[in-house]
Tab-separated table of C-alpha atoms in Angstrom:
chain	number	residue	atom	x	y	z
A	553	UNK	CA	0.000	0.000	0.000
A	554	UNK	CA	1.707	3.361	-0.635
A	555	UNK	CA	1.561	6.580	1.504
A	556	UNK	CA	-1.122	8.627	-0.776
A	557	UNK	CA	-3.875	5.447	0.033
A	558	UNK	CA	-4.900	4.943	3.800
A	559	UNK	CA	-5.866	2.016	5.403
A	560	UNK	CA	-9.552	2.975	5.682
A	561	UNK	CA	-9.314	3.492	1.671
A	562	UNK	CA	-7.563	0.328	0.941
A	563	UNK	CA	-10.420	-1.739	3.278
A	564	UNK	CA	-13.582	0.180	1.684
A	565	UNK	CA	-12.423	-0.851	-1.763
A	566	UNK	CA	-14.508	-3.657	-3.563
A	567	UNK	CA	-11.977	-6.115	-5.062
A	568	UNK	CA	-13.259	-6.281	-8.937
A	569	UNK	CA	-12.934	-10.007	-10.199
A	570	UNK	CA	-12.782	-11.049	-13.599
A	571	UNK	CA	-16.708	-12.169	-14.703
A	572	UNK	CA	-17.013	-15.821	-13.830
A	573	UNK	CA	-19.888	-18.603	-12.767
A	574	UNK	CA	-20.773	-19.339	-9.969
A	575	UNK	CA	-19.900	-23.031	-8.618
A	576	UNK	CA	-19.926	-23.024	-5.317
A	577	UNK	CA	-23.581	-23.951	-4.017
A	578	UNK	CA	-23.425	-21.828	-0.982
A	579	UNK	CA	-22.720	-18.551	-2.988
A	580	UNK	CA	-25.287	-19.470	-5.448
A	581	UNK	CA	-27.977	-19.877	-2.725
A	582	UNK	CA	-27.001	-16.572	-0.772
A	583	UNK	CA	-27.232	-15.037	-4.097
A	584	UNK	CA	-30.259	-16.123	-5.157
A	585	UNK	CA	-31.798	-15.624	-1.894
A	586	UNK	CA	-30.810	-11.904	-1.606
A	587	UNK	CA	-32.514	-11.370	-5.086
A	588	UNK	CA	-35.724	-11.574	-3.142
A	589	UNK	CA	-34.981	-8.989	-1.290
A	590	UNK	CA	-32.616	-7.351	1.671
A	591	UNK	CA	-31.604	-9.405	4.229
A	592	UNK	CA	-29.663	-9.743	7.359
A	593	UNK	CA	-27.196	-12.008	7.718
A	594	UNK	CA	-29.329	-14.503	10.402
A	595	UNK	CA	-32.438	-14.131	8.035
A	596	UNK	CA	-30.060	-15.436	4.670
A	597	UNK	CA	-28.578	-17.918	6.946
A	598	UNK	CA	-32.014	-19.096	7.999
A	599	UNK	CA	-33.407	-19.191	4.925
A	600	UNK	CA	-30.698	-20.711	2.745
A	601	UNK	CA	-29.621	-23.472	5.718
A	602	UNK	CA	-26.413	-22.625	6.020
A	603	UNK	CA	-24.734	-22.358	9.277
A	604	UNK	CA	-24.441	-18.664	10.452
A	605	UNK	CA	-20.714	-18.310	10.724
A	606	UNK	CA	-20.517	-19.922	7.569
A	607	UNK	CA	-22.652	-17.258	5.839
A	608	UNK	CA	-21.682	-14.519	7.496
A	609	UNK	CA	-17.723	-15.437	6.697
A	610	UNK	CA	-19.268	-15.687	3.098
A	611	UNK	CA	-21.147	-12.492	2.189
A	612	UNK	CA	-17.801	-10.963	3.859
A	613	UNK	CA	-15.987	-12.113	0.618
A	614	UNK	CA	-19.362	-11.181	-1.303
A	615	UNK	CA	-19.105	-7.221	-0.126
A	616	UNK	CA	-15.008	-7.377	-0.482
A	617	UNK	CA	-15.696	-8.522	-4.179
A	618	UNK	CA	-18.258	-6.255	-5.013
A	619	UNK	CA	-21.577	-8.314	-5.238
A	620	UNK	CA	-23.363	-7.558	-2.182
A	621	UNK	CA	-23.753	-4.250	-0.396
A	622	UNK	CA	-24.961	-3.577	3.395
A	623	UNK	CA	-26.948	-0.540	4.607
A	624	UNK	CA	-24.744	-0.192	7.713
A	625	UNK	CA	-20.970	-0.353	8.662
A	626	UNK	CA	-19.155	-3.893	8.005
A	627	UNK	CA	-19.695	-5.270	11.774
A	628	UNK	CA	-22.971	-3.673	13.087
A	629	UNK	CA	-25.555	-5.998	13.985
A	630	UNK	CA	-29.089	-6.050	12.215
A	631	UNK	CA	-27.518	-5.073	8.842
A	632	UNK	CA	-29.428	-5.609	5.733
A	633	UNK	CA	-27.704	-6.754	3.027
A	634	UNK	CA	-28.399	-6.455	-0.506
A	635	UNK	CA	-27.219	-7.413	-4.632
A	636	UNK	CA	-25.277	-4.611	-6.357
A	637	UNK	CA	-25.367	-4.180	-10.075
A	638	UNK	CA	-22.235	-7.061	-10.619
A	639	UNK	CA	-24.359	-9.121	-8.300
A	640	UNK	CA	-27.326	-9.302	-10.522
A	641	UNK	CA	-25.117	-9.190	-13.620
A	642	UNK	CA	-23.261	-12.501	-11.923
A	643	UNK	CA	-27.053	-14.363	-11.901
């Protein structure tokens, strides 16, 4: 990281990934279930059956890459959670 970008800067930024399908199954189904609507993380781990540290760990690679965005600060509980414009595209 060089001196003109902070740390703050360097965290906020989505990673951009080259346009690829999506294999994994638990991805897929957070995916698909947030095109239904917002969501916190408990309600998409609920509804998709995944296990909630599993899903939560998930749609934290989800934001960093761009396809999902939350309403509130990374961390704060009762988030909603939400597709961006790559996430649709991606479906």
């Amino acid at each position: 990281m060089d001196e003109d970008t902070s740390a703050e800067d360097w965290k906020e930024t989505p990673t951009r990934l080259p346009f690829k399908r999506i294999r994994s199954a638990v991805r897929r189904r957070i995916l698909e279930r947030l095109t239904e609507g917002r969501a916190t993380v408990t309600q998409i781990s609920q509804s998709t059956h995944v296990r909630l540290p599993h899903a939560s760990a998930e749609l934290k690679r989800l934001r960093k890459e761009g396809l999902v965005q939350s309403d509130e600060e990374t961390g704060s509980r009762g988030a909603c959670l939400a597709l961006t414009a790559t996430g649709w595209e991606m479906l």
